[in-house]
Amino acid sequence: MQWIYKRFRFLFSSTKGLILMGIAFAALISALFGMLSGPMADYGIKDVVIRALKMNLDPAEREGRLIVLYHTLAMIVVAVEVYMITDLLKMKDGQRLTINSTITVGYLMVIFGGLPFAYWGHNWAFHGIYIAGLSLIFFAGCMLLVALWPWQKAYQLTDMTYAHTKKGFDMERIAFFAMALTTLISAIFGAIPGSYFGNGFTAFLAENVVREPHKLALDLSVIGHLHIMLALICIAAALIIGRWMDFKGNLHKIAMPLYTAGTIILSMGTWLVVSFEEIAHFIIYGGSTLAMLGALFLVIFSWDKLIRTGLAEKGLKKGNFFQRIAALVRDPLKFGATWQMVFMNFTVSGVGIFTAVKLDEIFRQWQIIDELSILTGHWHILGTLMATILLLYYADLAGLKGKARQWFGWLVIIFSDVAFGAVTIYEMRRLFVIEAEQQPLLNRTTIAGDIGLGVLLLTLAAIMVWRLIDLFKKKGYWANEIEERLTKKDEVAK
Amino acid sequence: MKRLLITLLVLTFVLTACQKVDFQSAPPVFETNIDPSSWTVIPAGPFLQGQFNEQVSIDYDYEIMVTDVTNAQYAEFLNAALADGSAILNNGQIEGYYAGDPFSGTRHEVEIAAGNYIYIPVGDPYLKLNFDGSAFSPKDEWANHPMTMVSWFGAKAYCEYYGWRLPTEMEWEKAARGTDGRPYPWGNEIARNNANYYSSRDPFEDMSRYGSRTTPVGFYNGSTYNGYETINSASPYGVYDMAGNVWQWTANIYDSQHYRYMRGGSKDVYENNLRVWVRNNATPTFTSPGVGFRCVR
């Protein structure tokens, strides 16, 4: 009994255990439900999975199923980020415990309520569990907001190398607070149309209404919701990675106000989509530019730091170009987390901006089925890229060292980027090839995408199996991680 | 580690290596014994429309073509229209007059003013018609395949030339699913030999080379072709190819937009796009090897 208790304590109460469990659930769900679409369906694997698991996939409910699946995965990622935030930022132990336990119960209810409801027939009691889970996560977010309140004396900075206000309040905490506040408000923009359209089971995917000239306010609300929620999850990840890198100094002092302003302006832009669609886009461009500039400063800081520390390890003060590159890439986990942010510009931000600028001239000349390919690919890449960033951070937290660290890091970076690059070409294929001659391009990009994502999932599986085996050891990593924190910072009064 | 990484990258390259593909390779020729000049009556009355089965009604009987318009039929139309001047050859495309759409200047809306518009691009290598400078004829193996590379204007002109018209979206959907709210014309589930869709493994596709191609109209009628067994996939009213093969233009012109809507899915899309309520849309000048049409009267 003690054996089980100790492991449960690790998985359900320690930050690293909670993160591990979240990643394991996300990996399992991605692997299982990924077999129901795309190339896996072509190869006939979908049919086998449906039969083996006795799934009940009514064609009329496909959109509803996808919405539940996307929310399930998103809630796990949100939970993982919250675990990181509650550990990285100062707060009372009681607050940390309450927030973490609430969001854990919430996402587990989302998984075990939503997926059976969506994929194994309608028992509406399961739908109720799913909604209750989402509500708990929202409630955990409210508690997080209270815990993050930045204008408390206990959280005033003593180390002035970090961004701070004149009175010494932590600007980074303000950025986290702004992110949490706007996330909660943005969630409402999904919850209201969700309630409206869900009442009668009239689910639709936002990409399907993009060409409607007169969209309902609730349609626009859904479109705004999905964009801002993904953007805010990314901003949260950038802030978290900044903590990991110990982002500080002048760049930190510039970046934190940019993050805060960017978060607020970007969010307001997406909320305004509901009533002022045309103006809203300009506000969104402004907000996202500010937030992306913040991320750029993080990249500059972390690459400079990696180079400096790498050269110092070799006893060099100023290396030549190749020595500096070697120093930069010597730790694929730390380099990879910010490299993926840079790569995101080629596969997500750049593509998004190009599409927006050339919308009428190019993309609206195509049939909508081809435009949908871009929209769907766009946020699939964004979501998965962001997940790889958190994964690289987790690998560091899990204690990957030496060759295993090198293998894991480089496999994740190279093969995820191969996959994302291939998917980017796939989604934009009409720019390069006409419909009648697209098959060879589709084949190449599909195989490259499959290999990339396959290796990524196998790499993830390897780390999960390693940690699973570790759980069976009496004095495995888990035993130390029960009490370990992500940050060494002092706690405030309990 | 370096060696393995290099091996994996080389493997990726080899597996995705370029291969010369003959996109114009001849298809097999099958006779489906479904007459493309036949029509069927859709009786007046209520039916369930859309993904969420909204009860609606069409209060008149109408007839719809049992199959899509074929290349052979369209070639015949072009020859007649060119002869009497209702269609002209201009700058490598067949064009005809259209009286224009109402224009409200809504964001993203493009004005479709009165004027001549494209029916088909004559020089396009994927047009399945021959043109000798004065007359059209179908390319031999493709005569009984659906007419493709035809714009909405070209589809509308064909129907109206014979005194018919394009179906409205509502008419199209009722003909496709009948009155019981089914998601596919033949019922509730889809198998690979129900319809021609992406990677459906019909005798006309080769996904490792040129991809999916059209099947002859009425192909999925329960016949077996050289060992390839099809399921009879007609709609409750006996209409063929209402899911897959080619998207079908419909008649509706909606306020504040210039897009025209298509139904039915095509050879190039996954099965979820073959559900009878799924809509595709494009500008009315759009032509594609995956878009055709049929008429109602």
PDB file of N, CA and C in Angstrom, chain B residues 40-118:
ATOM      1  N   THR B  40     -34.458  11.516 -63.490  1.00  0.00           N
ATOM      2  CA  THR B  40     -35.357  10.889 -62.523  1.00  0.00           C
ATOM      3  C   THR B  40     -36.147  11.981 -61.804  1.00  0.00           C
ATOM      4  N   VAL B  41     -37.339  11.626 -61.391  1.00  0.00           N
ATOM      5  CA  VAL B  41     -38.222  12.621 -60.754  1.00  0.00           C
ATOM      6  C   VAL B  41     -37.978  12.639 -59.247  1.00  0.00           C
ATOM      7  N   ILE B  42     -37.849  13.839 -58.720  1.00  0.00           N
ATOM      8  CA  ILE B  42     -37.783  14.013 -57.262  1.00  0.00           C
ATOM      9  C   ILE B  42     -39.137  14.608 -56.863  1.00  0.00           C
ATOM     10  N   PRO B  43     -39.930  13.868 -56.109  1.00  0.00           N
ATOM     11  CA  PRO B  43     -41.286  14.350 -55.809  1.00  0.00           C
ATOM     12  C   PRO B  43     -41.291  15.509 -54.811  1.00  0.00           C
ATOM     13  N   ALA B  44     -42.295  16.343 -54.928  1.00  0.00           N
ATOM     14  CA  ALA B  44     -42.462  17.443 -53.969  1.00  0.00           C
ATOM     15  C   ALA B  44     -42.645  16.879 -52.578  1.00  0.00           C
ATOM     16  N   GLY B  45     -42.314  17.702 -51.596  1.00  0.00           N
ATOM     17  CA  GLY B  45     -42.540  17.260 -50.218  1.00  0.00           C
ATOM     18  C   GLY B  45     -41.384  17.597 -49.306  1.00  0.00           C
ATOM     19  N   PRO B  46     -41.534  17.283 -48.035  1.00  0.00           N
ATOM     20  CA  PRO B  46     -40.513  17.650 -47.047  1.00  0.00           C
ATOM     21  C   PRO B  46     -39.301  16.708 -47.085  1.00  0.00           C
ATOM     22  N   PHE B  47     -38.205  17.184 -46.585  1.00  0.00           N
ATOM     23  CA  PHE B  47     -37.031  16.325 -46.347  1.00  0.00           C
ATOM     24  C   PHE B  47     -36.178  16.956 -45.267  1.00  0.00           C
ATOM     25  N   LEU B  48     -35.186  16.214 -44.804  1.00  0.00           N
ATOM     26  CA  LEU B  48     -34.312  16.712 -43.739  1.00  0.00           C
ATOM     27  C   LEU B  48     -33.060  17.286 -44.375  1.00  0.00           C
ATOM     28  N   GLN B  49     -32.802  18.574 -44.119  1.00  0.00           N
ATOM     29  CA  GLN B  49     -31.703  19.262 -44.795  1.00  0.00           C
ATOM     30  C   GLN B  49     -30.566  19.559 -43.820  1.00  0.00           C
ATOM     31  N   GLY B  50     -29.354  19.446 -44.324  1.00  0.00           N
ATOM     32  CA  GLY B  50     -28.182  19.881 -43.556  1.00  0.00           C
ATOM     33  C   GLY B  50     -27.700  18.871 -42.537  1.00  0.00           C
ATOM     34  N   GLN B  51     -26.607  19.222 -41.898  1.00  0.00           N
ATOM     35  CA  GLN B  51     -25.967  18.324 -40.933  1.00  0.00           C
ATOM     36  C   GLN B  51     -26.869  18.048 -39.739  1.00  0.00           C
ATOM     37  N   PHE B  52     -27.720  19.016 -39.419  1.00  0.00           N
ATOM     38  CA  PHE B  52     -28.517  18.864 -38.212  1.00  0.00           C
ATOM     39  C   PHE B  52     -29.989  18.600 -38.514  1.00  0.00           C
ATOM     40  N   ASN B  53     -30.213  18.080 -39.729  1.00  0.00           N
ATOM     41  CA  ASN B  53     -31.523  17.563 -40.115  1.00  0.00           C
ATOM     42  C   ASN B  53     -32.665  18.539 -39.875  1.00  0.00           C
ATOM     43  N   GLU B  54     -32.526  19.702 -40.465  1.00  0.00           N
ATOM     44  CA  GLU B  54     -33.605  20.687 -40.357  1.00  0.00           C
ATOM     45  C   GLU B  54     -34.728  20.288 -41.326  1.00  0.00           C
ATOM     46  N   GLN B  55     -35.950  20.283 -40.821  1.00  0.00           N
ATOM     47  CA  GLN B  55     -37.092  19.893 -41.670  1.00  0.00           C
ATOM     48  C   GLN B  55     -37.426  21.030 -42.622  1.00  0.00           C
ATOM     49  N   VAL B  56     -37.333  20.782 -43.927  1.00  0.00           N
ATOM     50  CA  VAL B  56     -37.684  21.786 -44.939  1.00  0.00           C
ATOM     51  C   VAL B  56     -38.540  21.101 -45.999  1.00  0.00           C
ATOM     52  N   SER B  57     -39.015  21.877 -46.935  1.00  0.00           N
ATOM     53  CA  SER B  57     -39.876  21.281 -47.945  1.00  0.00           C
ATOM     54  C   SER B  57     -39.642  21.925 -49.305  1.00  0.00           C
ATOM     55  N   ILE B  58     -39.734  21.137 -50.340  1.00  0.00           N
ATOM     56  CA  ILE B  58     -39.745  21.662 -51.717  1.00  0.00           C
ATOM     57  C   ILE B  58     -41.134  21.349 -52.261  1.00  0.00           C
ATOM     58  N   ASP B  59     -41.863  22.399 -52.655  1.00  0.00           N
ATOM     59  CA  ASP B  59     -43.287  22.185 -52.941  1.00  0.00           C
ATOM     60  C   ASP B  59     -43.565  21.944 -54.431  1.00  0.00           C
ATOM     61  N   TYR B  60     -42.601  21.437 -55.139  1.00  0.00           N
ATOM     62  CA  TYR B  60     -42.845  21.109 -56.558  1.00  0.00           C
ATOM     63  C   TYR B  60     -42.015  19.872 -56.917  1.00  0.00           C
ATOM     64  N   ASP B  61     -42.514  19.107 -57.898  1.00  0.00           N
ATOM     65  CA  ASP B  61     -41.727  17.998 -58.433  1.00  0.00           C
ATOM     66  C   ASP B  61     -40.651  18.578 -59.360  1.00  0.00           C
ATOM     67  N   TYR B  62     -39.531  17.937 -59.432  1.00  0.00           N
ATOM     68  CA  TYR B  62     -38.538  18.332 -60.433  1.00  0.00           C
ATOM     69  C   TYR B  62     -37.771  17.082 -60.857  1.00  0.00           C
ATOM     70  N   GLU B  63     -37.131  17.195 -61.990  1.00  0.00           N
ATOM     71  CA  GLU B  63     -36.311  16.080 -62.474  1.00  0.00           C
ATOM     72  C   GLU B  63     -34.838  16.459 -62.387  1.00  0.00           C
ATOM     73  N   ILE B  64     -34.011  15.487 -62.093  1.00  0.00           N
ATOM     74  CA  ILE B  64     -32.570  15.728 -62.042  1.00  0.00           C
ATOM     75  C   ILE B  64     -31.869  14.678 -62.900  1.00  0.00           C
ATOM     76  N   MET B  65     -30.759  15.047 -63.494  1.00  0.00           N
ATOM     77  CA  MET B  65     -29.989  14.082 -64.294  1.00  0.00           C
ATOM     78  C   MET B  65     -29.503  12.949 -63.393  1.00  0.00           C
ATOM     79  N   VAL B  66     -29.592  11.749 -63.887  1.00  0.00           N
ATOM     80  CA  VAL B  66     -29.174  10.588 -63.099  1.00  0.00           C
ATOM     81  C   VAL B  66     -27.653  10.568 -62.902  1.00  0.00           C
ATOM     82  N   THR B  67     -26.930  11.148 -63.847  1.00  0.00           N
ATOM     83  CA  THR B  67     -25.466  11.239 -63.694  1.00  0.00           C
ATOM     84  C   THR B  67     -25.008  12.673 -63.933  1.00  0.00           C
ATOM     85  N   ASP B  68     -23.723  12.895 -63.666  1.00  0.00           N
ATOM     86  CA  ASP B  68     -23.120  14.178 -64.041  1.00  0.00           C
ATOM     87  C   ASP B  68     -23.101  14.292 -65.563  1.00  0.00           C
ATOM     88  N   VAL B  69     -23.039  15.533 -66.045  1.00  0.00           N
ATOM     89  CA  VAL B  69     -22.872  15.747 -67.489  1.00  0.00           C
ATOM     90  C   VAL B  69     -21.500  15.203 -67.895  1.00  0.00           C
ATOM     91  N   THR B  70     -21.469  14.451 -68.993  1.00  0.00           N
ATOM     92  CA  THR B  70     -20.208  13.813 -69.412  1.00  0.00           C
ATOM     93  C   THR B  70     -19.425  14.702 -70.382  1.00  0.00           C
ATOM     94  N   ASN B  71     -18.178  14.314 -70.592  1.00  0.00           N
ATOM     95  CA  ASN B  71     -17.349  15.020 -71.582  1.00  0.00           C
ATOM     96  C   ASN B  71     -18.000  14.977 -72.955  1.00  0.00           C
ATOM     97  N   ALA B  72     -18.576  13.808 -73.316  1.00  0.00           N
ATOM     98  CA  ALA B  72     -19.202  13.664 -74.633  1.00  0.00           C
ATOM     99  C   ALA B  72     -20.382  14.632 -74.767  1.00  0.00           C
ATOM    100  N   GLN B  73     -21.189  14.708 -73.729  1.00  0.00           N
ATOM    101  CA  GLN B  73     -22.355  15.609 -73.776  1.00  0.00           C
ATOM    102  C   GLN B  73     -21.916  17.062 -73.883  1.00  0.00           C
ATOM    103  N   TYR B  74     -20.871  17.408 -73.141  1.00  0.00           N
ATOM    104  CA  TYR B  74     -20.463  18.816 -73.132  1.00  0.00           C
ATOM    105  C   TYR B  74     -19.845  19.212 -74.473  1.00  0.00           C
ATOM    106  N   ALA B  75     -19.120  18.259 -75.079  1.00  0.00           N
ATOM    107  CA  ALA B  75     -18.535  18.548 -76.400  1.00  0.00           C
ATOM    108  C   ALA B  75     -19.642  18.837 -77.407  1.00  0.00           C
ATOM    109  N   GLU B  76     -20.700  18.072 -77.319  1.00  0.00           N
ATOM    110  CA  GLU B  76     -21.845  18.271 -78.217  1.00  0.00           C
ATOM    111  C   GLU B  76     -22.435  19.665 -78.024  1.00  0.00           C
ATOM    112  N   PHE B  77     -22.574  20.060 -76.772  1.00  0.00           N
ATOM    113  CA  PHE B  77     -23.102  21.395 -76.466  1.00  0.00           C
ATOM    114  C   PHE B  77     -22.198  22.492 -77.026  1.00  0.00           C
ATOM    115  N   LEU B  78     -20.887  22.332 -76.814  1.00  0.00           N
ATOM    116  CA  LEU B  78     -19.951  23.365 -77.268  1.00  0.00           C
ATOM    117  C   LEU B  78     -20.033  23.553 -78.776  1.00  0.00           C
ATOM    118  N   ASN B  79     -20.124  22.452 -79.486  1.00  0.00           N
ATOM    119  CA  ASN B  79     -20.197  22.547 -80.944  1.00  0.00           C
ATOM    120  C   ASN B  79     -21.460  23.284 -81.383  1.00  0.00           C
ATOM    121  N   ALA B  80     -22.561  22.966 -80.712  1.00  0.00           N
ATOM    122  CA  ALA B  80     -23.819  23.636 -81.062  1.00  0.00           C
ATOM    123  C   ALA B  80     -23.763  25.115 -80.693  1.00  0.00           C
ATOM    124  N   ALA B  81     -23.207  25.404 -79.495  1.00  0.00           N
ATOM    125  CA  ALA B  81     -23.159  26.797 -79.022  1.00  0.00           C
ATOM    126  C   ALA B  81     -22.199  27.639 -79.866  1.00  0.00           C
ATOM    127  N   LEU B  82     -21.087  27.040 -80.269  1.00  0.00           N
ATOM    128  CA  LEU B  82     -20.151  27.775 -81.136  1.00  0.00           C
ATOM    129  C   LEU B  82     -20.783  28.045 -82.495  1.00  0.00           C
ATOM    130  N   ALA B  83     -21.548  27.069 -82.965  1.00  0.00           N
ATOM    131  CA  ALA B  83     -22.171  27.206 -84.291  1.00  0.00           C
ATOM    132  C   ALA B  83     -23.205  28.324 -84.303  1.00  0.00           C
ATOM    133  N   ASP B  84     -23.968  28.440 -83.235  1.00  0.00           N
ATOM    134  CA  ASP B  84     -25.022  29.488 -83.265  1.00  0.00           C
ATOM    135  C   ASP B  84     -24.570  30.781 -82.581  1.00  0.00           C
ATOM    136  N   GLY B  85     -23.330  30.832 -82.151  1.00  0.00           N
ATOM    137  CA  GLY B  85     -22.778  32.082 -81.613  1.00  0.00           C
ATOM    138  C   GLY B  85     -23.077  32.340 -80.149  1.00  0.00           C
ATOM    139  N   SER B  86     -23.726  31.424 -79.450  1.00  0.00           N
ATOM    140  CA  SER B  86     -23.999  31.675 -78.027  1.00  0.00           C
ATOM    141  C   SER B  86     -22.757  31.447 -77.176  1.00  0.00           C
ATOM    142  N   ALA B  87     -21.736  30.828 -77.753  1.00  0.00           N
ATOM    143  CA  ALA B  87     -20.433  30.741 -77.097  1.00  0.00           C
ATOM    144  C   ALA B  87     -19.375  31.141 -78.111  1.00  0.00           C
ATOM    145  N   ILE B  88     -18.292  31.738 -77.640  1.00  0.00           N
ATOM    146  CA  ILE B  88     -17.230  32.165 -78.560  1.00  0.00           C
ATOM    147  C   ILE B  88     -15.876  31.684 -78.047  1.00  0.00           C
ATOM    148  N   LEU B  89     -14.932  31.580 -78.987  1.00  0.00           N
ATOM    149  CA  LEU B  89     -13.559  31.266 -78.615  1.00  0.00           C
ATOM    150  C   LEU B  89     -12.805  32.582 -78.507  1.00  0.00           C
ATOM    151  N   ASN B  90     -12.228  32.851 -77.382  1.00  0.00           N
ATOM    152  CA  ASN B  90     -11.525  34.111 -77.188  1.00  0.00           C
ATOM    153  C   ASN B  90     -10.312  33.880 -76.276  1.00  0.00           C
ATOM    154  N   ASN B  91      -9.140  34.227 -76.764  1.00  0.00           N
ATOM    155  CA  ASN B  91      -7.925  34.106 -75.957  1.00  0.00           C
ATOM    156  C   ASN B  91      -7.738  32.726 -75.336  1.00  0.00           C
ATOM    157  N   GLY B  92      -7.963  31.706 -76.116  1.00  0.00           N
ATOM    158  CA  GLY B  92      -7.710  30.347 -75.643  1.00  0.00           C
ATOM    159  C   GLY B  92      -8.736  29.812 -74.673  1.00  0.00           C
ATOM    160  N   GLN B  93      -9.889  30.477 -74.619  1.00  0.00           N
ATOM    161  CA  GLN B  93     -10.942  29.921 -73.778  1.00  0.00           C
ATOM    162  C   GLN B  93     -12.303  30.112 -74.432  1.00  0.00           C
ATOM    163  N   ILE B  94     -13.205  29.196 -74.111  1.00  0.00           N
ATOM    164  CA  ILE B  94     -14.574  29.353 -74.586  1.00  0.00           C
ATOM    165  C   ILE B  94     -15.293  30.239 -73.580  1.00  0.00           C
ATOM    166  N   GLU B  95     -15.977  31.234 -74.097  1.00  0.00           N
ATOM    167  CA  GLU B  95     -16.660  32.199 -73.234  1.00  0.00           C
ATOM    168  C   GLU B  95     -18.109  32.361 -73.656  1.00  0.00           C
ATOM    169  N   GLY B  96     -18.884  32.921 -72.771  1.00  0.00           N
ATOM    170  CA  GLY B  96     -20.260  33.254 -73.100  1.00  0.00           C
ATOM    171  C   GLY B  96     -20.741  34.394 -72.225  1.00  0.00           C
ATOM    172  N   TYR B  97     -21.870  34.956 -72.600  1.00  0.00           N
ATOM    173  CA  TYR B  97     -22.370  36.148 -71.905  1.00  0.00           C
ATOM    174  C   TYR B  97     -23.102  35.767 -70.621  1.00  0.00           C
ATOM    175  N   TYR B  98     -22.885  36.590 -69.614  1.00  0.00           N
ATOM    176  CA  TYR B  98     -23.626  36.452 -68.359  1.00  0.00           C
ATOM    177  C   TYR B  98     -24.114  37.839 -67.959  1.00  0.00           C
ATOM    178  N   ALA B  99     -25.343  37.911 -67.490  1.00  0.00           N
ATOM    179  CA  ALA B  99     -25.974  39.220 -67.238  1.00  0.00           C
ATOM    180  C   ALA B  99     -25.497  39.896 -65.953  1.00  0.00           C
ATOM    181  N   GLY B 100     -24.704  39.234 -65.156  1.00  0.00           N
ATOM    182  CA  GLY B 100     -24.147  39.862 -63.946  1.00  0.00           C
ATOM    183  C   GLY B 100     -24.932  39.570 -62.686  1.00  0.00           C
ATOM    184  N   ASP B 101     -24.234  39.766 -61.547  1.00  0.00           N
ATOM    185  CA  ASP B 101     -24.842  39.554 -60.221  1.00  0.00           C
ATOM    186  C   ASP B 101     -25.173  40.900 -59.597  1.00  0.00           C
ATOM    187  N   PRO B 102     -26.144  40.944 -58.709  1.00  0.00           N
ATOM    188  CA  PRO B 102     -26.270  42.141 -57.866  1.00  0.00           C
ATOM    189  C   PRO B 102     -24.986  42.294 -57.046  1.00  0.00           C
ATOM    190  N   PHE B 103     -24.542  43.539 -56.841  1.00  0.00           N
ATOM    191  CA  PHE B 103     -23.279  43.769 -56.129  1.00  0.00           C
ATOM    192  C   PHE B 103     -23.519  44.709 -54.967  1.00  0.00           C
ATOM    193  N   SER B 104     -23.109  44.311 -53.773  1.00  0.00           N
ATOM    194  CA  SER B 104     -23.363  45.168 -52.617  1.00  0.00           C
ATOM    195  C   SER B 104     -22.090  45.756 -52.028  1.00  0.00           C
ATOM    196  N   GLY B 105     -20.933  45.411 -52.591  1.00  0.00           N
ATOM    197  CA  GLY B 105     -19.685  46.017 -52.112  1.00  0.00           C
ATOM    198  C   GLY B 105     -19.249  45.539 -50.748  1.00  0.00           C
ATOM    199  N   THR B 106     -19.716  44.398 -50.340  1.00  0.00           N
ATOM    200  CA  THR B 106     -19.318  43.849 -49.042  1.00  0.00           C
ATOM    201  C   THR B 106     -17.830  43.475 -49.075  1.00  0.00           C
ATOM    202  N   ARG B 107     -17.206  43.506 -47.887  1.00  0.00           N
ATOM    203  CA  ARG B 107     -15.783  43.169 -47.780  1.00  0.00           C
ATOM    204  C   ARG B 107     -15.506  41.813 -48.429  1.00  0.00           C
ATOM    205  N   HIS B 108     -14.489  41.729 -49.216  1.00  0.00           N
ATOM    206  CA  HIS B 108     -14.047  40.536 -49.946  1.00  0.00           C
ATOM    207  C   HIS B 108     -14.939  40.203 -51.147  1.00  0.00           C
ATOM    208  N   GLU B 109     -16.043  40.909 -51.312  1.00  0.00           N
ATOM    209  CA  GLU B 109     -16.920  40.602 -52.445  1.00  0.00           C
ATOM    210  C   GLU B 109     -16.317  41.165 -53.744  1.00  0.00           C
ATOM    211  N   VAL B 110     -16.367  40.375 -54.790  1.00  0.00           N
ATOM    212  CA  VAL B 110     -15.868  40.802 -56.104  1.00  0.00           C
ATOM    213  C   VAL B 110     -17.074  40.994 -57.027  1.00  0.00           C
ATOM    214  N   GLU B 111     -17.077  42.101 -57.741  1.00  0.00           N
ATOM    215  CA  GLU B 111     -18.232  42.365 -58.598  1.00  0.00           C
ATOM    216  C   GLU B 111     -18.222  41.438 -59.822  1.00  0.00           C
ATOM    217  N   ILE B 112     -19.353  40.797 -60.064  1.00  0.00           N
ATOM    218  CA  ILE B 112     -19.538  40.003 -61.283  1.00  0.00           C
ATOM    219  C   ILE B 112     -20.476  40.824 -62.175  1.00  0.00           C
ATOM    220  N   ALA B 113     -19.867  41.666 -63.002  1.00  0.00           N
ATOM    221  CA  ALA B 113     -20.663  42.561 -63.841  1.00  0.00           C
ATOM    222  C   ALA B 113     -21.110  41.826 -65.105  1.00  0.00           C
ATOM    223  N   ALA B 114     -22.028  42.419 -65.836  1.00  0.00           N
ATOM    224  CA  ALA B 114     -22.462  41.809 -67.106  1.00  0.00           C
ATOM    225  C   ALA B 114     -21.282  41.729 -68.059  1.00  0.00           C
ATOM    226  N   GLY B 115     -21.178  40.637 -68.776  1.00  0.00           N
ATOM    227  CA  GLY B 115     -20.066  40.491 -69.718  1.00  0.00           C
ATOM    228  C   GLY B 115     -19.828  39.042 -70.088  1.00  0.00           C
ATOM    229  N   ASN B 116     -18.761  38.837 -70.854  1.00  0.00           N
ATOM    230  CA  ASN B 116     -18.406  37.468 -71.241  1.00  0.00           C
ATOM    231  C   ASN B 116     -17.507  36.836 -70.191  1.00  0.00           C
ATOM    232  N   TYR B 117     -17.782  35.592 -69.894  1.00  0.00           N
ATOM    233  CA  TYR B 117     -16.996  34.873 -68.886  1.00  0.00           C
ATOM    234  C   TYR B 117     -16.617  33.488 -69.401  1.00  0.00           C
ATOM    235  N   ILE B 118     -15.560  32.976 -68.825  1.00  0.00           N
ATOM    236  CA  ILE B 118     -15.015  31.690 -69.254  1.00  0.00           C
ATOM    237  C   ILE B 118     -15.997  30.532 -69.008  1.00  0.00           C
TER     238      ILE B 118
END
